[in-house]
Amino acid sequence: MSQENEYGAGQIQVLEGLEAVQKRPAMYIGSTDTRGLHHLVYEVVDNSIDEALAGHCDDITVTIHEDDAVTVADDGRGIPVDTHEEYDRPALEVILTVLHAGGKFDNKSYQVSGGLHGVGVSVVNALSKWFKVTVKRDGGVFTHSFEGGEPQGDMERVRDLEADEETGTEITFWPDDEIFETTEFAFSTLSNRLRELAFLNSGVRITLEDERETDDEGQPLSETYVYEGGIREFVQYLNETRTSLHEDIIYFEDDDQNIQVEVAMQATQELQGSIHAFANNINTREGGTHLTGFKTALTRVVNDYASSNDLLSDLDENLRGDDIREGLTAVISIKHPDPQFEGQTKTKLGNSEVRGIVESAMHEGLSTYFEEHPDTAQAIVMKAVEAAKARKAAKKAEELTRRKSALDSTSLPGKLADCQTKDPDEAELFIAEGDSAGGSAKQARDPEFQAVLPIKGKILNVEKHRLDRILENEEIRNMITAIGAGIGDEFDIDEIRYKKIVMATDADVDGAHIRTLMLTFFYRHMRPLLEGGYVYATQPPLYRIRYRGETYDAMTDAERDEIVAEKCNGNPTQVQRFKGLGEMNPEQLWSTTMNPENRILKQITVEDAAAADKMFSVLMGDAVGPRKQFIKDHAPEAEWIDI
Ligand code: 0RA
């Protein structure tokens, strides 16, 4: 067998590797929807962050180009370019064409990011129409390019590295639109994650540029995140819109058995806690051993402090964990050489040794902190005592019975027009704003699988009330009973009666407000609904245009103008403006908003819990300044709230 043939055999193996990814992309990146699309960027950025954590990189730039190609550039050591012995090809090519090859480089064993999407850059290459890489390393500048994962020619050394030039890697890829349902990147999704990464890795400078949006001088929209204070600044940021109970941010760190632990926290006056746990930069939404260790130590230290300072005299029992966590903002971040991720979405940390390590770090750190800052300790205890008292009062007022009746789904609300099917996979619940839209929707629906629940305009702002008050609200009780899966800690996603819960609200400011109130409720008390992707919003058209027996719907003024010009020769028979869902007749409501054949529903997902928490407290909380700023920053898309 000639040398050439051997090389050929190697190539086949390479292609098989990436074909597996192309055949079953979801196995490698979770999904091919917008979430999977954004994971491509995170996958590359994770590699740059690894370089930063190893102390070789402090600047990362992510650029979204006009055609939705993305460039990630870093000043790390650069992907190795020397010959890979096993393959007899440049390591760069092997890393980009062989699954998991990146991990085979022994000197990368420090790697702490990854885990959830630590599948390797080759996966990004496999899922891109084209992929280009430039590496500065070993005294030279090297380039290579790929199409559909296949190398186009050989790696080239294009020039020598200038003496003062830094090493680094620059990757540009264009996601394959035949693989992904959408290839449009969302600035807000990327900015939330990149900001989070900058908080979690203090000192790393991350810039996000969007060339699709330029300012008056033609400069791309650009944001830079760099936080010397790390997760301390994260807590500060989360609390910008909350009223804190003490000035200082409590912070400590520890390193034990090669596991790094960091905790930052600050108590606030709010009712909602905001506790976020990360392992190797991954948001462990399902919690895990680090969170358990944190909670155990928190409850113990606060109770110890309270009893030894005689602060529990009004209370005939100890403080409970959830009393102490009421209104507490905290970020726990651990870095582990071999993290085990478990749970349905692989976002639960499983390593059992971590529990004790975090618990003792937290015990030691917080006890010391309390001794040195008695005012802060006092503020935290007083807030927890207040929460405990409220809890007991609520219990006395037979909160439990009320909760029971609210949960009891044997008696469905009178206002609900239920559907015939009892199969949640098929059943849809339209929650309609106002009695007139509700009435129209009841006539318009297909009663086989569509249920309609009308609710009165503005439901209660749940951000501002404890559960006992929330359950007194009839609209909220109706939603709980109709959905049928309980609420809060007792919410059981397996019991939901509909797998599409559609917020049918008008396309105006009031509609946006009501949507936000509903979303706040779902987010705070039925979060698995959002995490499972069961919540949707209608997107009714604004205009209906008729011309020569045809009808066209337009979502925006611009779309209307386009239709009038292009479809109606500038002379439409009729242009009807829909003011609200309530004004559509049942036929119009069916054809524009409810008929699965041609309606447009927007699925609401929670990509990032910390960002969502922050957004809800900005929009629904007490602080007026930040809310105005938020709406100003996000106008005009503030009308559409994406979490
Ligand atoms: C393999 C080994 C090493 C670094 C990398 C890959 C690497 C990958 C990416 C992707 C984007 N930026 C990157 N930077 C580095 C270790 C290199 C060494 O030991 O010198």
XYZ file of C-alpha atoms and ligand atoms in Angstrom:
663
model
C 0.000 0.000 0.000
C 1.438 3.343 -0.986
C 1.858 6.298 1.324
C -0.951 8.059 -0.474
C -3.363 5.264 0.143
C -2.638 5.198 3.824
C -3.354 8.865 3.970
C -6.569 8.216 2.084
C -7.679 5.704 4.692
C -7.058 8.273 7.386
C -9.224 10.745 5.530
C -12.150 8.320 5.381
C -12.053 7.841 9.109
C -12.005 11.594 9.529
C -15.054 12.067 7.347
C -16.960 9.345 9.122
C -16.380 11.134 12.386
C -17.925 14.378 11.240
C -20.690 12.658 9.291
C -21.963 11.255 12.566
C -22.313 14.835 13.808
C -24.058 15.940 10.621
C -26.468 13.017 10.809
C -27.410 13.520 14.439
C -26.469 17.088 15.321
C -28.767 17.154 18.342
C -26.690 14.429 20.013
C -23.731 16.778 20.032
C -25.204 20.237 20.540
C -28.563 19.462 22.153
C -30.834 20.710 19.365
C -30.886 22.335 15.946
C -33.104 25.220 16.993
C -31.900 28.623 18.037
C -30.443 27.186 21.247
C -28.243 24.742 19.315
C -27.218 27.511 16.934
C -25.948 29.662 19.798
C -24.144 26.670 21.296
C -21.834 26.754 18.290
C -20.513 30.105 19.467
C -20.246 28.929 23.083
C -18.301 25.884 21.973
C -15.607 28.008 20.351
C -15.615 30.605 23.130
C -15.227 27.825 25.739
C -11.939 26.925 24.117
C -10.786 30.531 24.351
C -11.890 30.654 27.997
C -9.823 27.516 28.648
C -6.827 29.380 27.317
C -7.673 32.264 29.651
C -8.002 29.967 32.659
C -4.620 28.459 31.849
C -3.258 31.997 31.999
C -2.538 32.420 28.292
C -5.364 34.634 27.042
C -7.066 37.794 28.256
C -8.917 39.130 25.250
C -11.756 37.480 23.334
C -13.791 39.121 20.574
C -16.972 37.688 19.109
C -18.266 39.292 15.923
C -21.623 38.612 14.280
C -21.267 39.410 10.580
C -23.986 40.680 8.282
C -24.619 37.225 6.830
C -24.785 35.655 10.315
C -21.319 34.169 10.047
C -19.513 34.523 13.382
C -15.864 35.197 14.197
C -14.314 34.297 17.541
C -10.820 35.688 18.022
C -8.598 35.222 21.059
C -5.022 35.934 22.100
C -4.369 32.475 23.503
C -1.512 30.187 22.521
C -3.172 29.268 19.234
C -4.297 25.810 18.167
C -1.175 23.628 17.705
C 0.020 23.458 14.084
C 2.799 20.872 14.311
C 2.409 17.428 12.779
C 0.108 15.058 14.590
C 1.958 11.752 14.692
C -0.969 9.368 14.589
C -2.571 11.057 11.587
C 0.547 12.495 9.962
C -1.416 15.693 9.366
C -1.169 19.146 10.997
C -2.624 18.999 14.511
C -4.821 21.971 13.530
C -6.502 19.886 10.848
C -6.899 16.892 13.154
C -8.440 19.022 15.915
C -10.949 20.447 13.451
C -11.880 17.210 11.696
C -11.721 14.474 14.326
C -14.343 14.272 17.044
C -13.005 14.955 20.534
C -9.462 15.319 19.196
C -8.941 18.526 21.196
C -9.122 16.589 24.457
C -6.416 14.182 23.353
C -3.776 16.830 23.783
C -2.335 15.930 27.135
C -1.196 19.410 27.920
C -4.842 20.529 27.817
C -5.785 18.411 30.821
C -6.294 21.541 32.935
C -9.369 22.172 30.868
C -12.188 23.205 33.138
C -14.857 24.562 30.851
C -16.895 22.314 28.620
C -18.942 19.500 30.050
C -22.322 20.535 28.754
C -21.028 21.563 25.363
C -17.434 20.487 25.622
C -17.694 18.490 22.428
C -14.891 20.164 20.572
C -14.538 22.720 17.802
C -14.717 19.948 15.196
C -18.458 19.805 15.838
C -18.761 23.483 14.916
C -16.813 22.768 11.747
C -19.058 19.801 10.906
C -22.174 21.945 11.228
C -20.906 24.886 9.163
C -21.241 25.512 5.423
C -17.754 26.945 5.638
C -15.196 27.397 8.387
C -11.958 29.394 8.331
C -9.224 29.475 10.906
C -6.121 31.611 11.342
C -3.550 30.671 13.961
C -0.608 32.721 15.121
C 1.879 30.428 16.733
C 5.383 28.969 16.488
C 6.648 32.092 14.738
C 4.146 31.957 11.873
C 0.652 32.766 10.715
C -1.259 29.716 9.491
C -4.604 29.442 7.754
C -6.871 26.581 6.868
C -10.398 26.372 5.551
C -13.178 23.814 5.367
C -16.518 23.303 3.697
C -19.103 21.090 5.339
C -16.288 19.919 7.610
C -13.981 18.895 4.756
C -10.542 20.475 4.429
C -10.157 22.656 1.339
C -6.557 22.148 0.371
C -3.795 22.018 2.972
C -3.023 24.201 5.942
C -0.901 27.125 4.705
C 1.780 29.101 6.438
C 1.017 32.553 5.052
C 3.726 34.642 6.703
C 6.110 35.008 9.624
C 4.838 36.317 12.908
C 6.131 39.857 13.589
C 8.314 40.100 16.647
C 5.771 42.129 18.619
C 2.741 40.204 17.399
C 0.710 38.128 19.830
C -0.196 34.482 19.412
C -3.844 33.546 19.044
C -6.662 31.851 17.201
C -9.305 33.374 14.954
C -12.177 31.197 13.810
C -14.950 32.254 11.421
C -17.831 29.921 10.673
C -21.109 30.105 8.812
C -23.702 27.750 10.300
C -25.309 25.365 7.820
C -28.839 26.546 7.081
C -29.801 23.057 5.953
C -29.044 21.749 9.440
C -30.305 24.590 11.628
C -33.934 25.662 11.789
C -32.722 29.221 12.026
C -29.296 30.731 11.437
C -30.069 34.158 12.848
C -28.054 34.993 15.944
C -29.685 36.999 18.722
C -27.466 39.727 20.147
C -29.211 39.556 23.519
C -28.692 35.794 23.867
C -24.993 36.063 23.087
C -24.507 39.160 25.216
C -26.134 37.547 28.269
C -23.899 34.489 28.056
C -20.712 36.406 27.275
C -21.367 38.851 30.114
C -21.922 35.883 32.413
C -18.637 34.327 31.278
C -16.833 37.606 31.954
C -18.299 37.699 35.482
C -17.316 34.078 36.091
C -13.761 34.530 34.836
C -12.539 37.780 36.355
C -10.181 39.815 34.263
C -11.015 38.235 30.907
C -12.101 40.915 28.448
C -14.896 39.787 26.142
C -16.173 42.008 23.341
C -19.311 41.337 21.342
C -19.719 43.127 18.015
C -22.742 43.045 15.756
C -22.060 44.158 12.187
C -25.723 43.786 11.305
C -26.368 46.967 13.244
C -24.199 49.993 12.692
C -24.299 53.466 14.209
C -24.240 56.778 12.323
C -20.508 56.438 11.704
C -20.871 52.918 10.334
C -19.386 51.390 13.478
C -20.861 48.030 14.521
C -22.883 47.760 17.710
C -20.311 46.715 20.298
C -20.246 45.854 23.994
C -17.273 44.893 26.136
C -17.460 42.938 29.352
C -14.559 42.863 31.784
C -14.963 42.504 35.526
C -11.944 42.585 37.776
C -14.277 41.859 40.684
C -15.605 38.650 39.101
C -18.697 37.186 40.739
C -18.752 40.030 43.289
C -19.632 42.299 40.394
C -22.110 39.683 39.183
C -24.028 39.973 42.465
C -23.779 43.754 42.312
C -25.184 43.660 38.782
C -28.043 41.348 39.747
C -28.887 43.649 42.646
C -28.748 46.895 40.689
C -32.530 46.934 40.667
C -33.068 45.563 44.150
C -32.854 47.251 47.497
C -29.951 45.658 49.343
C -29.890 45.286 53.115
C -26.167 45.908 53.513
C -23.559 47.795 51.482
C -20.897 45.149 51.165
C -20.860 42.098 48.946
C -19.929 39.048 50.992
C -17.217 37.147 49.160
C -14.808 34.320 49.788
C -12.915 31.693 47.889
C -11.191 28.448 48.659
C -9.102 25.840 46.899
C -9.257 22.269 48.132
C -8.294 19.020 46.372
C -7.777 20.978 43.173
C -11.385 22.180 43.337
C -11.808 25.929 43.342
C -14.807 27.381 45.185
C -16.051 30.967 45.009
C -19.106 32.450 46.694
C -20.505 35.991 46.510
C -23.732 37.128 48.122
C -25.809 40.073 49.291
C -29.187 40.120 51.030
C -31.986 42.295 49.687
C -35.367 43.479 50.791
C -37.103 41.571 47.970
C -39.213 38.469 48.399
C -37.575 36.564 45.581
C -34.223 34.991 46.107
C -31.811 34.899 43.198
C -29.273 32.130 43.721
C -27.177 30.939 40.790
C -24.786 28.025 40.912
C -22.144 27.367 38.272
C -19.751 24.508 37.736
C -16.952 25.050 35.222
C -18.799 28.104 33.926
C -21.926 26.086 33.242
C -25.129 27.335 34.778
C -26.235 24.316 36.783
C -29.911 25.111 36.709
C -30.875 21.806 38.251
C -28.563 22.523 41.188
C -26.423 19.740 42.602
C -23.872 19.074 45.303
C -22.343 22.569 45.284
C -25.740 24.179 45.847
C -26.648 21.684 48.573
C -23.380 22.384 50.370
C -24.009 26.115 50.101
C -27.541 25.882 51.464
C -26.644 23.589 54.349
C -23.830 25.830 55.536
C -25.879 29.010 55.069
C -28.711 27.700 57.237
C -26.292 26.477 59.888
C -24.139 29.620 60.088
C -27.077 32.048 60.167
C -28.870 30.009 62.851
C -25.684 29.691 64.916
C -25.079 33.409 64.725
C -28.701 34.216 65.511
C -28.936 31.976 68.554
C -25.577 32.937 70.020
C -26.556 36.603 69.703
C -30.039 36.063 71.104
C -31.814 37.160 67.962
C -34.387 34.384 67.839
C -36.328 35.271 70.972
C -39.504 36.281 69.058
C -39.465 32.967 67.320
C -39.926 29.656 69.034
C -37.929 27.710 66.479
C -34.897 27.885 64.242
C -34.846 29.748 60.969
C -35.597 27.598 57.995
C -33.436 27.564 54.906
C -36.055 29.260 52.766
C -36.562 31.993 55.385
C -32.876 32.798 55.104
C -32.818 32.605 51.324
C -35.774 34.967 50.894
C -34.426 37.941 48.947
C -30.876 36.611 48.970
C -28.812 37.128 45.835
C -25.894 34.717 45.559
C -23.519 33.324 42.987
C -21.666 30.093 43.681
C -18.999 29.147 41.192
C -16.848 26.061 41.370
C -14.173 24.801 39.015
C -13.518 21.091 39.009
C -11.033 19.031 36.957
C -13.616 16.320 36.299
C -17.170 17.579 36.705
C -20.040 15.090 36.477
C -23.222 16.531 35.064
C -26.474 14.723 35.704
C -30.191 15.327 35.486
C -32.643 15.741 32.651
C -30.823 18.624 31.051
C -27.367 17.631 32.315
C -27.257 20.740 34.455
C -27.062 19.140 37.886
C -23.627 18.738 39.442
C -23.179 15.190 40.719
C -19.668 15.029 42.227
C -20.325 13.937 45.802
C -17.062 15.275 47.264
C -18.050 18.811 46.251
C -20.832 19.001 48.795
C -18.501 18.814 51.783
C -15.894 21.037 50.185
C -18.378 23.842 49.500
C -20.041 23.331 52.869
C -16.837 23.744 54.833
C -15.555 26.612 52.659
C -18.869 28.366 53.177
C -18.994 27.582 56.903
C -15.528 28.929 57.462
C -15.917 31.898 55.114
C -19.324 33.065 56.302
C -18.654 32.577 60.035
C -15.512 34.654 59.755
C -17.341 37.240 57.702
C -20.130 37.523 60.274
C -17.630 37.946 63.093
C -15.894 40.744 61.236
C -19.097 42.407 59.985
C -21.718 42.180 62.739
C -23.974 44.798 61.091
C -24.252 42.706 57.959
C -24.887 39.555 59.978
C -27.595 41.358 61.908
C -29.302 42.589 58.733
C -29.383 39.096 57.283
C -30.763 37.544 60.448
C -33.444 40.216 60.871
C -34.672 39.709 57.342
C -34.846 35.944 57.853
C -36.738 36.403 61.132
C -39.223 38.622 59.334
C -39.655 36.001 56.612
C -40.164 33.279 59.212
C -42.814 35.340 60.979
C -44.630 35.982 57.724
C -44.468 32.319 56.906
C -45.969 31.369 60.228
C -48.696 33.993 59.966
C -49.588 32.749 56.524
C -49.735 29.235 57.813
C -51.983 30.289 60.623
C -54.310 31.908 58.135
C -54.734 28.451 56.750
C -52.624 29.132 53.768
C -52.370 25.427 53.355
C -56.076 24.881 52.864
C -56.151 27.690 50.388
C -53.207 26.217 48.586
C -54.952 22.871 48.499
C -58.085 24.279 46.943
C -55.991 26.237 44.481
C -54.263 23.049 43.503
C -57.349 20.957 43.272
C -57.882 20.371 39.589
C -61.020 18.264 39.958
C -63.045 21.462 39.827
C -61.975 23.385 36.747
C -62.628 27.124 36.647
C -66.068 28.103 35.361
C -64.550 30.494 32.837
C -62.475 27.794 31.191
C -63.815 26.382 27.921
C -61.878 23.126 28.004
C -60.984 21.000 25.009
C -62.129 17.452 24.387
C -58.772 15.733 24.210
C -57.151 14.828 27.507
C -53.794 14.214 25.853
C -51.446 17.000 26.979
C -49.285 16.494 23.879
C -52.175 17.597 21.707
C -53.989 19.979 24.013
C -53.479 23.737 23.803
C -54.581 26.364 26.302
C -55.148 29.892 25.049
C -55.075 32.400 27.871
C -56.911 35.334 26.370
C -56.786 38.909 27.562
C -60.230 40.258 28.360
C -63.705 38.843 27.995
C -64.234 39.945 24.394
C -61.074 38.290 23.062
C -61.923 35.307 25.264
C -65.427 35.123 23.805
C -64.152 35.376 20.237
C -61.524 32.730 20.906
C -64.136 30.371 22.332
C -66.088 30.643 19.086
C -63.020 30.510 16.886
C -61.240 27.531 18.434
C -61.192 23.917 17.435
C -62.795 22.466 20.595
C -61.170 19.108 19.953
C -57.751 20.280 21.136
C -58.007 23.990 21.988
C -59.101 25.272 25.389
C -59.697 28.945 26.161
C -59.345 30.707 29.493
C -60.264 34.399 29.487
C -58.526 36.457 32.142
C -59.246 39.979 33.267
C -56.700 42.462 31.967
C -53.930 43.071 34.480
C -53.259 40.105 36.703
C -51.515 40.524 40.034
C -47.824 41.449 39.936
C -46.426 38.357 41.656
C -43.010 39.951 42.026
C -44.389 42.028 44.871
C -46.365 39.525 46.920
C -45.854 36.360 48.932
C -47.569 33.163 47.923
C -50.533 33.536 50.294
C -51.541 36.834 48.660
C -50.921 35.481 45.192
C -53.278 32.599 45.813
C -56.048 34.989 46.789
C -56.110 36.263 43.218
C -58.860 34.650 41.184
C -57.200 34.984 37.768
C -54.104 33.296 39.101
C -56.075 30.525 40.767
C -57.886 29.925 37.475
C -54.578 29.588 35.636
C -53.242 27.159 38.247
C -56.316 24.951 38.147
C -56.587 24.996 34.368
C -52.922 24.028 33.938
C -53.470 21.411 36.622
C -49.927 20.855 37.888
C -49.863 22.840 41.127
C -47.525 25.691 41.945
C -44.135 26.525 43.428
C -42.275 23.661 45.112
C -45.249 21.425 44.531
C -45.425 22.124 40.810
C -45.299 18.813 38.952
C -44.593 19.150 35.254
C -45.856 15.618 34.611
C -49.345 16.759 35.580
C -49.735 19.595 33.083
C -52.924 19.339 31.066
C -51.639 21.220 28.010
C -48.210 21.210 26.406
C -48.898 24.457 24.594
C -49.874 27.313 26.835
C -50.462 30.291 24.619
C -50.629 33.841 25.908
C -53.119 35.467 23.574
C -52.595 39.164 24.127
C -52.812 42.196 21.894
C -49.820 43.512 19.999
C -49.885 46.795 21.916
C -48.239 48.140 25.051
C -51.011 46.868 27.335
C -50.723 43.444 25.767
C -46.965 43.479 26.352
C -47.532 44.420 29.977
C -50.028 41.610 30.548
C -47.680 39.156 28.871
C -44.910 40.237 31.184
C -47.149 39.817 34.235
C -48.058 36.295 33.107
C -44.451 35.439 32.315
C -43.349 36.704 35.714
C -45.888 34.402 37.298
C -44.790 31.414 35.215
C -41.138 32.197 35.828
C -41.443 32.564 39.594
C -43.965 29.833 40.320
C -44.103 27.392 37.394
C -40.595 27.639 36.010
C -40.502 24.105 34.530
C -43.182 25.284 32.098
C -40.727 27.766 30.628
C -37.775 25.425 30.847
C -39.736 22.781 28.976
C -40.632 25.257 26.219
C -44.376 24.937 26.815
C -45.122 28.651 26.892
C -45.948 30.573 23.728
C -47.246 33.976 22.740
C -49.505 34.724 19.812
C -48.243 37.074 17.179
C -51.414 38.386 15.608
C -50.947 40.418 12.430
C -51.530 44.149 12.551
C -53.095 44.454 9.081
C -55.157 42.410 6.693
C -54.969 43.467 3.066
C -57.388 42.343 0.361
C -56.787 42.479 -3.336
C -58.511 40.602 -6.175
C -60.005 37.900 -3.966
C -56.704 37.245 -2.115
C -55.986 38.180 1.498
C -52.571 39.010 2.902
C -51.597 39.580 6.546
C -48.889 41.989 7.628
C -47.118 41.995 10.986
C -45.636 45.496 10.655
C -46.192 48.785 8.876
C -43.224 48.043 6.650
C -44.634 44.667 5.696
C -47.980 46.258 4.884
C -46.301 48.761 2.578
C -44.380 45.990 0.879
C -47.509 43.917 0.282
C -49.443 46.924 -1.003
C -46.622 47.759 -3.420
C -45.714 44.267 -4.574
C -48.899 42.227 -4.403
C -51.563 44.860 -4.996
C -49.907 47.123 -7.583
C -50.120 49.903 -5.026
C -53.906 49.797 -5.108
C -55.367 47.366 -2.554
C -59.110 46.751 -2.325
C -59.037 47.029 1.470
C -56.511 47.527 4.248
C -57.932 46.601 7.617
C -56.105 47.415 10.812
C -56.682 45.006 13.686
C -56.697 46.970 16.914
C -56.824 43.925 19.127
C -57.741 40.275 19.267
C -61.120 41.269 20.711
C -61.972 43.123 17.523
C -61.375 40.221 15.208
C -64.358 38.142 14.316
C -64.042 34.419 15.113
C -63.112 33.573 11.512
C -60.326 36.181 11.503
C -59.105 35.091 14.907
C -59.003 31.477 13.772
C -57.217 32.162 10.521
C -54.630 34.610 11.890
C -53.940 33.425 15.397
C -55.285 29.994 16.252
C -55.186 27.801 13.161
C -52.006 25.689 13.463
C -51.687 25.773 9.670
C -50.876 29.454 9.412
C -50.665 31.087 12.827
C -47.373 32.431 14.129
C -46.585 31.506 17.713
C -43.521 32.701 19.501
C -42.021 30.154 21.863
C -40.710 31.669 25.071
C -37.576 30.063 26.463
C -35.372 30.860 29.421
C -31.880 30.739 28.028
C -30.268 32.290 30.990
C -31.771 32.245 34.467
C -29.628 35.052 35.840
C -30.545 37.373 32.988
C -34.218 36.503 33.350
C -34.135 37.099 37.094
C -32.565 40.440 36.518
C -35.062 41.337 33.823
C -38.062 40.448 35.965
C -36.830 42.424 38.899
C -36.154 45.382 36.605
C -39.554 45.219 34.986
C -41.671 44.259 37.937
C -39.790 45.422 41.009
C -39.697 48.740 42.831
C -36.752 50.580 41.350
C -38.044 53.088 38.792
C -34.746 54.421 37.407
C -33.394 51.111 36.123
C -36.773 50.201 34.637
C -36.857 53.411 32.593
C -33.300 52.782 31.477
C -34.090 49.196 30.530
C -37.070 50.219 28.447
C -35.044 52.967 26.798
C -32.206 50.556 26.010
C -34.506 47.905 24.673
C -36.951 50.048 22.739
C -38.340 49.249 20.266
C -37.958 45.577 21.053
C -39.037 46.174 24.673
C -42.480 45.507 23.352
C -41.287 41.972 22.852
C -39.769 40.652 25.950
C -37.409 37.800 25.397
C -35.968 35.976 28.360
C -5.673 22.196 21.472
C -4.580 22.292 22.320
C -4.257 23.531 22.876
C -5.026 24.641 22.596
C -6.140 24.562 21.752
C -6.450 23.325 21.197
C -6.926 25.779 21.453
C -8.175 25.699 20.810
C -8.873 26.863 20.549
C -10.083 27.163 19.953
C -10.239 28.542 19.974
N -9.175 29.106 20.546
C -8.310 28.111 20.912
N -7.118 28.191 21.523
C -6.430 27.047 21.791
C -3.083 23.645 23.809
C -1.996 24.390 23.132
C -0.669 24.339 23.845
O -0.473 23.488 24.698
O 0.167 25.176 23.529
